[in-house]
Amino acid sequence: MSSRRLRRWALRAGAVLLVLVLVVLGLQRHLVFPRHLVHAPDPPAPVEGRERLWLSTDGGEVEAWLLPGDHASPERPSPLVIFAHGNAELIDDWPATLRSYRSWGLSVLLVEYRGYGRSAGSPSEAAIAADLVAAHDLVTARPEIDAKRVILHGRSIGGGAVCALARQRPPAAIVLQSTFTSIRALAARWLIPGFLVLDPFDNEACLREYPGPVLIVHGRHDTLIPPAHAEALARAARRSRLVMVDAGHNDCPPQWSTFFDEVAAFLDAHGLR
């Protein structure tokens, strides 16, 4: 091959590579945060005891809901569960499912991701972490909330959200449901190099640093986020309990009552309920 043909081939290969890089960079947040798939009613449906909060951010107003625990009061401050949902869900989907927490006397804080539901802006790891920190600080300053007993519960990409929060505001405990080690590890399955990942959500690194207890629940038939991710997270955490259930990804857990039995035992073991 002549030097001219070699240069021409190298230029074409470089152009193809550049196009692929631009496609990956342009589409990945559309794939990681498919907010176009979910639409929220405005105003939202009624929820018992809900207090709607609005966070002022550099991307606009972000919605959060505080659901008080039964009998929570300044005289009897409640633990707080901060819950982060999956990437094709909304805070509107969760009050009924999470009612067990409230019946135990725990308050629940739901923070909508930017660009989802009625929240303004565009989602990213940095934006979600900043909004969770702001919501955490706002709510834990209240007299009816026990700031020393904060539990973070994340489902799927919500696990990445709460781990990002945990690195800035270490909680009393973490519950991870159908969560990955990192977006880079997931991207590697599709031969996407890690340096192209905009929002790495490195949960494994978070758990290596976090000294508190971690409950990990994962479907043994999950093909979207394989069980090996849960096993790696359990190894990374210093104090972990791994529960594998007979489910895939979106149907995990198969029975919420059994899931909350596990959560109750976990919280009781650490004086959080």
mmCIF file of C-alpha atoms in Angstrom:
data_model
loop_
_atom_site.group_PDB
_atom_site.id
_atom_site.type_symbol
_atom_site.label_atom_id
_atom_site.label_comp_id
_atom_site.label_asym_id
_atom_site.label_seq_id
_atom_site.Cartn_x
_atom_site.Cartn_y
_atom_site.Cartn_z
ATOM 1 C CA MET A 1 0.000 0.000 0.000
ATOM 2 C CA SER A 2 1.408 3.382 -1.039
ATOM 3 C CA SER A 3 1.871 6.118 1.543
ATOM 4 C CA ARG A 4 -0.843 8.163 -0.195
ATOM 5 C CA ARG A 5 -3.373 5.328 -0.006
ATOM 6 C CA LEU A 6 -2.368 4.652 3.589
ATOM 7 C CA ARG A 7 -2.987 8.288 4.525
ATOM 8 C CA ARG A 8 -6.333 8.221 2.720
ATOM 9 C CA TRP A 9 -7.339 5.057 4.578
ATOM 10 C CA ALA A 10 -6.262 6.575 7.903
ATOM 11 C CA LEU A 11 -8.289 9.727 7.222
ATOM 12 C CA ARG A 12 -11.398 7.703 6.378
ATOM 13 C CA ALA A 13 -10.977 5.530 9.455
ATOM 14 C CA GLY A 14 -10.502 8.627 11.581
ATOM 15 C CA ALA A 15 -13.641 10.207 10.118
ATOM 16 C CA VAL A 16 -15.688 7.078 10.846
ATOM 17 C CA LEU A 17 -14.345 6.962 14.394
ATOM 18 C CA LEU A 18 -15.174 10.637 14.905
ATOM 19 C CA VAL A 19 -18.740 10.064 13.709
ATOM 20 C CA LEU A 20 -19.131 7.109 16.078
ATOM 21 C CA VAL A 21 -17.806 9.163 18.989
ATOM 22 C CA LEU A 22 -20.218 11.995 18.193
ATOM 23 C CA VAL A 23 -23.134 9.555 17.946
ATOM 24 C CA VAL A 24 -22.266 7.984 21.309
ATOM 25 C CA LEU A 25 -21.894 11.375 22.968
ATOM 26 C CA GLY A 26 -25.076 12.685 21.397
ATOM 27 C CA LEU A 27 -27.338 9.732 22.122
ATOM 28 C CA GLN A 28 -26.165 8.370 25.457
ATOM 29 C CA ARG A 29 -28.150 10.687 27.721
ATOM 30 C CA HIS A 30 -31.201 9.980 25.562
ATOM 31 C CA LEU A 31 -30.658 6.292 26.373
ATOM 32 C CA VAL A 32 -29.594 6.619 30.013
ATOM 33 C CA PHE A 33 -32.369 9.107 30.798
ATOM 34 C CA PRO A 34 -35.307 8.220 28.471
ATOM 35 C CA ARG A 35 -37.576 10.910 29.897
ATOM 36 C CA HIS A 36 -39.513 11.026 26.620
ATOM 37 C CA LEU A 37 -41.107 7.717 27.666
ATOM 38 C CA VAL A 38 -42.804 9.089 30.795
ATOM 39 C CA HIS A 39 -45.312 11.902 31.146
ATOM 40 C CA ALA A 40 -46.546 13.355 34.419
ATOM 41 C CA PRO A 41 -50.001 14.802 35.063
ATOM 42 C CA ASP A 42 -50.090 18.447 36.065
ATOM 43 C CA PRO A 43 -51.280 18.858 38.724
ATOM 44 C CA PRO A 44 -50.300 15.471 40.169
ATOM 45 C CA ALA A 45 -52.820 13.051 41.622
ATOM 46 C CA PRO A 46 -53.600 13.465 45.340
ATOM 47 C CA VAL A 47 -51.312 11.700 47.831
ATOM 48 C CA GLU A 48 -52.121 11.423 51.523
ATOM 49 C CA GLY A 49 -50.091 13.883 53.601
ATOM 50 C CA ARG A 50 -47.816 14.909 50.734
ATOM 51 C CA GLU A 51 -45.950 18.204 50.903
ATOM 52 C CA ARG A 52 -44.728 19.462 47.545
ATOM 53 C CA LEU A 53 -41.347 21.176 47.659
ATOM 54 C CA TRP A 54 -39.602 23.122 44.904
ATOM 55 C CA LEU A 55 -35.832 23.408 44.635
ATOM 56 C CA SER A 56 -34.348 26.360 42.768
ATOM 57 C CA THR A 57 -31.472 25.117 40.593
ATOM 58 C CA ASP A 58 -29.336 26.492 37.793
ATOM 59 C CA GLY A 59 -31.562 24.512 35.425
ATOM 60 C CA GLY A 60 -34.881 25.755 36.802
ATOM 61 C CA GLU A 61 -37.335 24.495 39.414
ATOM 62 C CA VAL A 62 -37.078 20.855 40.544
ATOM 63 C CA GLU A 63 -39.976 19.139 42.283
ATOM 64 C CA ALA A 64 -39.685 17.038 45.439
ATOM 65 C CA TRP A 65 -42.292 15.377 47.641
ATOM 66 C CA LEU A 66 -42.044 14.891 51.381
ATOM 67 C CA LEU A 67 -44.309 12.125 52.678
ATOM 68 C CA PRO A 68 -44.341 12.252 56.485
ATOM 69 C CA GLY A 69 -44.054 9.093 58.513
ATOM 70 C CA ASP A 70 -47.007 8.135 60.665
ATOM 71 C CA HIS A 71 -46.814 10.035 63.975
ATOM 72 C CA ALA A 72 -43.680 11.978 62.954
ATOM 73 C CA SER A 73 -43.421 15.228 64.910
ATOM 74 C CA PRO A 74 -40.808 17.571 66.426
ATOM 75 C CA GLU A 75 -41.320 15.704 69.683
ATOM 76 C CA ARG A 76 -40.839 12.380 67.920
ATOM 77 C CA PRO A 77 -38.525 12.934 64.932
ATOM 78 C CA SER A 78 -38.692 10.247 62.284
ATOM 79 C CA PRO A 79 -35.955 8.585 60.261
ATOM 80 C CA LEU A 80 -35.922 9.686 56.625
ATOM 81 C CA VAL A 81 -35.839 7.512 53.512
ATOM 82 C CA ILE A 82 -34.607 9.294 50.388
ATOM 83 C CA PHE A 83 -35.807 7.251 47.411
ATOM 84 C CA ALA A 84 -34.514 7.578 43.831
ATOM 85 C CA HIS A 85 -36.458 5.869 41.045
ATOM 86 C CA GLY A 86 -35.503 4.141 37.795
ATOM 87 C CA ASN A 87 -34.788 5.936 34.542
ATOM 88 C CA ALA A 88 -38.236 5.427 32.966
ATOM 89 C CA GLU A 89 -40.245 6.263 36.081
ATOM 90 C CA LEU A 90 -41.517 9.292 37.980
ATOM 91 C CA ILE A 91 -41.947 10.186 41.632
ATOM 92 C CA ASP A 92 -45.691 9.927 40.926
ATOM 93 C CA ASP A 93 -45.316 6.140 40.565
ATOM 94 C CA TRP A 94 -44.036 5.458 44.079
ATOM 95 C CA PRO A 95 -46.076 6.767 47.050
ATOM 96 C CA ALA A 96 -48.351 3.711 47.260
ATOM 97 C CA THR A 97 -45.498 1.195 46.948
ATOM 98 C CA LEU A 98 -43.412 2.980 49.571
ATOM 99 C CA ARG A 99 -46.298 3.259 52.038
ATOM 100 C CA SER A 100 -44.683 0.591 54.250
ATOM 101 C CA TYR A 101 -41.946 3.028 55.218
ATOM 102 C CA ARG A 102 -44.503 5.569 56.373
ATOM 103 C CA SER A 103 -46.482 2.982 58.314
ATOM 104 C CA TRP A 104 -43.276 2.173 60.226
ATOM 105 C CA GLY A 105 -42.944 5.834 61.170
ATOM 106 C CA LEU A 106 -40.287 6.725 58.570
ATOM 107 C CA SER A 107 -40.732 9.795 56.392
ATOM 108 C CA VAL A 108 -40.042 9.496 52.654
ATOM 109 C CA LEU A 109 -38.453 12.090 50.369
ATOM 110 C CA LEU A 110 -38.860 11.753 46.600
ATOM 111 C CA VAL A 111 -36.848 14.076 44.356
ATOM 112 C CA GLU A 112 -37.715 14.248 40.669
ATOM 113 C CA TYR A 113 -34.831 14.213 38.207
ATOM 114 C CA ARG A 114 -34.302 17.308 36.087
ATOM 115 C CA GLY A 115 -36.296 17.142 32.881
ATOM 116 C CA TYR A 116 -38.612 14.461 34.275
ATOM 117 C CA GLY A 117 -42.236 15.072 35.179
ATOM 118 C CA ARG A 118 -42.782 18.663 36.244
ATOM 119 C CA SER A 119 -39.078 19.366 36.911
ATOM 120 C CA ALA A 120 -37.213 21.733 34.611
ATOM 121 C CA GLY A 121 -33.747 21.261 33.166
ATOM 122 C CA SER A 122 -31.790 18.321 31.775
ATOM 123 C CA PRO A 123 -30.662 15.243 33.740
ATOM 124 C CA SER A 124 -27.054 14.315 34.424
ATOM 125 C CA GLU A 125 -25.181 12.642 37.267
ATOM 126 C CA ALA A 126 -23.875 15.976 38.529
ATOM 127 C CA ALA A 127 -27.295 17.643 38.358
ATOM 128 C CA ILE A 128 -29.075 14.781 40.106
ATOM 129 C CA ALA A 129 -26.449 14.643 42.852
ATOM 130 C CA ALA A 130 -26.660 18.406 43.403
ATOM 131 C CA ASP A 131 -30.449 18.303 43.642
ATOM 132 C CA LEU A 132 -30.423 15.372 46.056
ATOM 133 C CA VAL A 133 -27.899 17.161 48.270
ATOM 134 C CA ALA A 134 -30.058 20.301 48.277
ATOM 135 C CA ALA A 135 -33.205 18.325 49.102
ATOM 136 C CA HIS A 136 -31.384 16.325 51.789
ATOM 137 C CA ASP A 137 -30.114 19.480 53.482
ATOM 138 C CA LEU A 138 -33.495 21.205 53.284
ATOM 139 C CA VAL A 139 -35.464 18.340 54.809
ATOM 140 C CA THR A 140 -32.976 17.110 57.417
ATOM 141 C CA ALA A 141 -32.961 20.615 58.920
ATOM 142 C CA ARG A 142 -36.591 20.139 59.955
ATOM 143 C CA PRO A 143 -37.322 19.350 63.604
ATOM 144 C CA GLU A 144 -39.615 16.425 62.729
ATOM 145 C CA ILE A 145 -36.771 14.636 60.885
ATOM 146 C CA ASP A 146 -33.964 12.723 62.618
ATOM 147 C CA ALA A 147 -30.938 13.797 60.571
ATOM 148 C CA LYS A 148 -28.820 11.020 62.082
ATOM 149 C CA ARG A 149 -31.096 8.295 60.704
ATOM 150 C CA VAL A 150 -31.206 8.845 56.956
ATOM 151 C CA ILE A 151 -31.610 5.798 54.701
ATOM 152 C CA LEU A 152 -30.936 6.000 50.962
ATOM 153 C CA HIS A 153 -32.957 3.675 48.710
ATOM 154 C CA GLY A 154 -32.276 3.577 44.981
ATOM 155 C CA ARG A 155 -33.761 1.441 42.219
ATOM 156 C CA SER A 156 -31.827 0.764 38.996
ATOM 157 C CA ILE A 157 -30.271 4.096 37.979
ATOM 158 C CA GLY A 158 -31.668 5.460 41.226
ATOM 159 C CA GLY A 159 -29.000 3.366 42.919
ATOM 160 C CA GLY A 160 -26.446 5.501 41.112
ATOM 161 C CA ALA A 161 -28.267 8.628 42.257
ATOM 162 C CA VAL A 162 -28.243 7.669 45.943
ATOM 163 C CA CYS A 163 -24.621 6.508 45.797
ATOM 164 C CA ALA A 164 -23.691 9.899 44.339
ATOM 165 C CA LEU A 165 -25.541 11.483 47.264
ATOM 166 C CA ALA A 166 -23.872 9.133 49.770
ATOM 167 C CA ARG A 167 -20.424 10.354 48.725
ATOM 168 C CA GLN A 168 -21.385 13.872 49.816
ATOM 169 C CA ARG A 169 -23.851 13.136 52.620
ATOM 170 C CA PRO A 170 -23.035 9.715 54.143
ATOM 171 C CA PRO A 171 -26.276 8.094 55.357
ATOM 172 C CA ALA A 172 -27.029 5.645 58.149
ATOM 173 C CA ALA A 173 -27.746 2.879 55.597
ATOM 174 C CA ILE A 174 -28.170 2.228 51.873
ATOM 175 C CA VAL A 175 -30.682 -0.008 50.063
ATOM 176 C CA LEU A 176 -29.842 -0.827 46.427
ATOM 177 C CA GLN A 177 -32.407 -2.487 44.207
ATOM 178 C CA SER A 178 -31.458 -3.825 40.749
ATOM 179 C CA THR A 179 -28.407 -1.573 40.593
ATOM 180 C CA PHE A 180 -25.230 -1.672 38.477
ATOM 181 C CA THR A 181 -21.573 -1.331 39.469
ATOM 182 C CA SER A 182 -21.098 1.594 37.074
ATOM 183 C CA ILE A 183 -22.379 2.887 33.755
ATOM 184 C CA ARG A 184 -18.878 2.339 32.366
ATOM 185 C CA ALA A 185 -19.153 -1.366 33.172
ATOM 186 C CA LEU A 186 -22.530 -1.554 31.429
ATOM 187 C CA ALA A 187 -21.195 0.367 28.426
ATOM 188 C CA ALA A 188 -18.296 -2.058 28.090
ATOM 189 C CA ARG A 189 -20.809 -4.786 27.184
ATOM 190 C CA TRP A 190 -21.511 -2.755 24.036
ATOM 191 C CA LEU A 191 -17.806 -2.099 23.375
ATOM 192 C CA ILE A 192 -18.162 1.569 24.308
ATOM 193 C CA PRO A 193 -14.918 2.828 25.886
ATOM 194 C CA GLY A 194 -15.219 4.236 29.368
ATOM 195 C CA PHE A 195 -13.798 7.652 28.485
ATOM 196 C CA LEU A 196 -16.899 8.332 26.363
ATOM 197 C CA VAL A 197 -19.306 7.836 29.284
ATOM 198 C CA LEU A 198 -20.645 11.199 30.421
ATOM 199 C CA ASP A 199 -22.325 10.013 33.627
ATOM 200 C CA PRO A 200 -20.285 7.137 35.099
ATOM 201 C CA PHE A 201 -22.303 6.610 38.319
ATOM 202 C CA ASP A 202 -19.467 4.618 39.901
ATOM 203 C CA ASN A 203 -21.445 2.811 42.602
ATOM 204 C CA GLU A 204 -18.727 0.249 43.243
ATOM 205 C CA ALA A 205 -16.257 2.984 44.166
ATOM 206 C CA CYS A 206 -18.847 4.583 46.437
ATOM 207 C CA LEU A 207 -19.419 1.356 48.353
ATOM 208 C CA ARG A 208 -15.694 0.799 48.809
ATOM 209 C CA GLU A 209 -15.564 4.128 50.643
ATOM 210 C CA TYR A 210 -18.840 3.859 52.550
ATOM 211 C CA PRO A 211 -18.492 2.369 56.063
ATOM 212 C CA GLY A 212 -22.186 1.790 56.792
ATOM 213 C CA PRO A 213 -24.546 -1.143 56.145
ATOM 214 C CA VAL A 214 -25.819 -1.885 52.638
ATOM 215 C CA LEU A 215 -28.748 -4.082 51.572
ATOM 216 C CA ILE A 216 -28.590 -5.221 47.935
ATOM 217 C CA VAL A 217 -31.630 -6.853 46.302
ATOM 218 C CA HIS A 218 -31.322 -8.117 42.722
ATOM 219 C CA GLY A 219 -33.145 -10.414 40.302
ATOM 220 C CA ARG A 220 -31.173 -13.522 39.458
ATOM 221 C CA HIS A 221 -32.700 -13.455 35.941
ATOM 222 C CA ASP A 222 -31.927 -9.783 35.276
ATOM 223 C CA THR A 223 -30.566 -9.477 31.726
ATOM 224 C CA LEU A 224 -30.417 -5.676 31.665
ATOM 225 C CA ILE A 225 -28.151 -5.435 34.718
ATOM 226 C CA PRO A 226 -26.729 -8.949 35.224
ATOM 227 C CA PRO A 227 -26.538 -10.401 38.758
ATOM 228 C CA ALA A 228 -22.743 -10.171 38.617
ATOM 229 C CA HIS A 229 -23.139 -6.441 39.209
ATOM 230 C CA ALA A 230 -24.954 -7.068 42.502
ATOM 231 C CA GLU A 231 -22.342 -9.598 43.554
ATOM 232 C CA ALA A 232 -19.541 -7.114 42.819
ATOM 233 C CA LEU A 233 -21.335 -4.405 44.799
ATOM 234 C CA ALA A 234 -21.727 -6.779 47.737
ATOM 235 C CA ARG A 235 -18.004 -7.540 47.658
ATOM 236 C CA ALA A 236 -17.138 -3.849 47.474
ATOM 237 C CA ALA A 237 -19.251 -2.869 50.479
ATOM 238 C CA ARG A 238 -17.721 -3.305 53.909
ATOM 239 C CA ARG A 239 -20.998 -4.391 55.529
ATOM 240 C CA SER A 240 -23.382 -5.849 52.966
ATOM 241 C CA ARG A 241 -26.311 -8.215 52.723
ATOM 242 C CA LEU A 242 -27.072 -9.575 49.250
ATOM 243 C CA VAL A 243 -30.537 -10.966 48.529
ATOM 244 C CA MET A 244 -31.107 -12.596 45.141
ATOM 245 C CA VAL A 245 -34.762 -13.032 44.163
ATOM 246 C CA ASP A 246 -36.532 -14.986 41.439
ATOM 247 C CA ALA A 247 -37.072 -12.053 39.075
ATOM 248 C CA GLY A 248 -35.667 -10.098 36.166
ATOM 249 C CA HIS A 249 -35.141 -6.344 36.134
ATOM 250 C CA ASN A 250 -38.477 -4.567 35.896
ATOM 251 C CA ASP A 251 -40.312 -7.190 37.966
ATOM 252 C CA CYS A 252 -37.862 -7.061 40.879
ATOM 253 C CA PRO A 253 -39.002 -7.704 43.525
ATOM 254 C CA PRO A 254 -41.655 -10.260 42.561
ATOM 255 C CA GLN A 255 -43.468 -9.580 45.848
ATOM 256 C CA TRP A 256 -43.182 -6.219 47.546
ATOM 257 C CA SER A 257 -44.364 -7.615 50.877
ATOM 258 C CA THR A 258 -41.400 -9.998 50.961
ATOM 259 C CA PHE A 259 -39.064 -7.205 49.886
ATOM 260 C CA PHE A 260 -40.217 -4.980 52.725
ATOM 261 C CA ASP A 261 -39.843 -7.861 55.178
ATOM 262 C CA GLU A 262 -36.156 -7.934 54.171
ATOM 263 C CA VAL A 263 -35.886 -4.163 54.494
ATOM 264 C CA ALA A 264 -37.570 -4.216 57.918
ATOM 265 C CA ALA A 265 -35.158 -6.852 59.224
ATOM 266 C CA PHE A 266 -32.215 -4.884 57.795
ATOM 267 C CA LEU A 267 -33.319 -1.615 59.376
ATOM 268 C CA ASP A 268 -34.122 -3.282 62.704
ATOM 269 C CA ALA A 269 -30.660 -4.843 62.793
ATOM 270 C CA HIS A 270 -29.158 -1.368 62.611
ATOM 271 C CA GLY A 271 -31.599 0.492 64.872
ATOM 272 C CA LEU A 272 -33.214 2.453 62.066
ATOM 273 C CA ARG A 273 -36.875 1.546 62.413
#
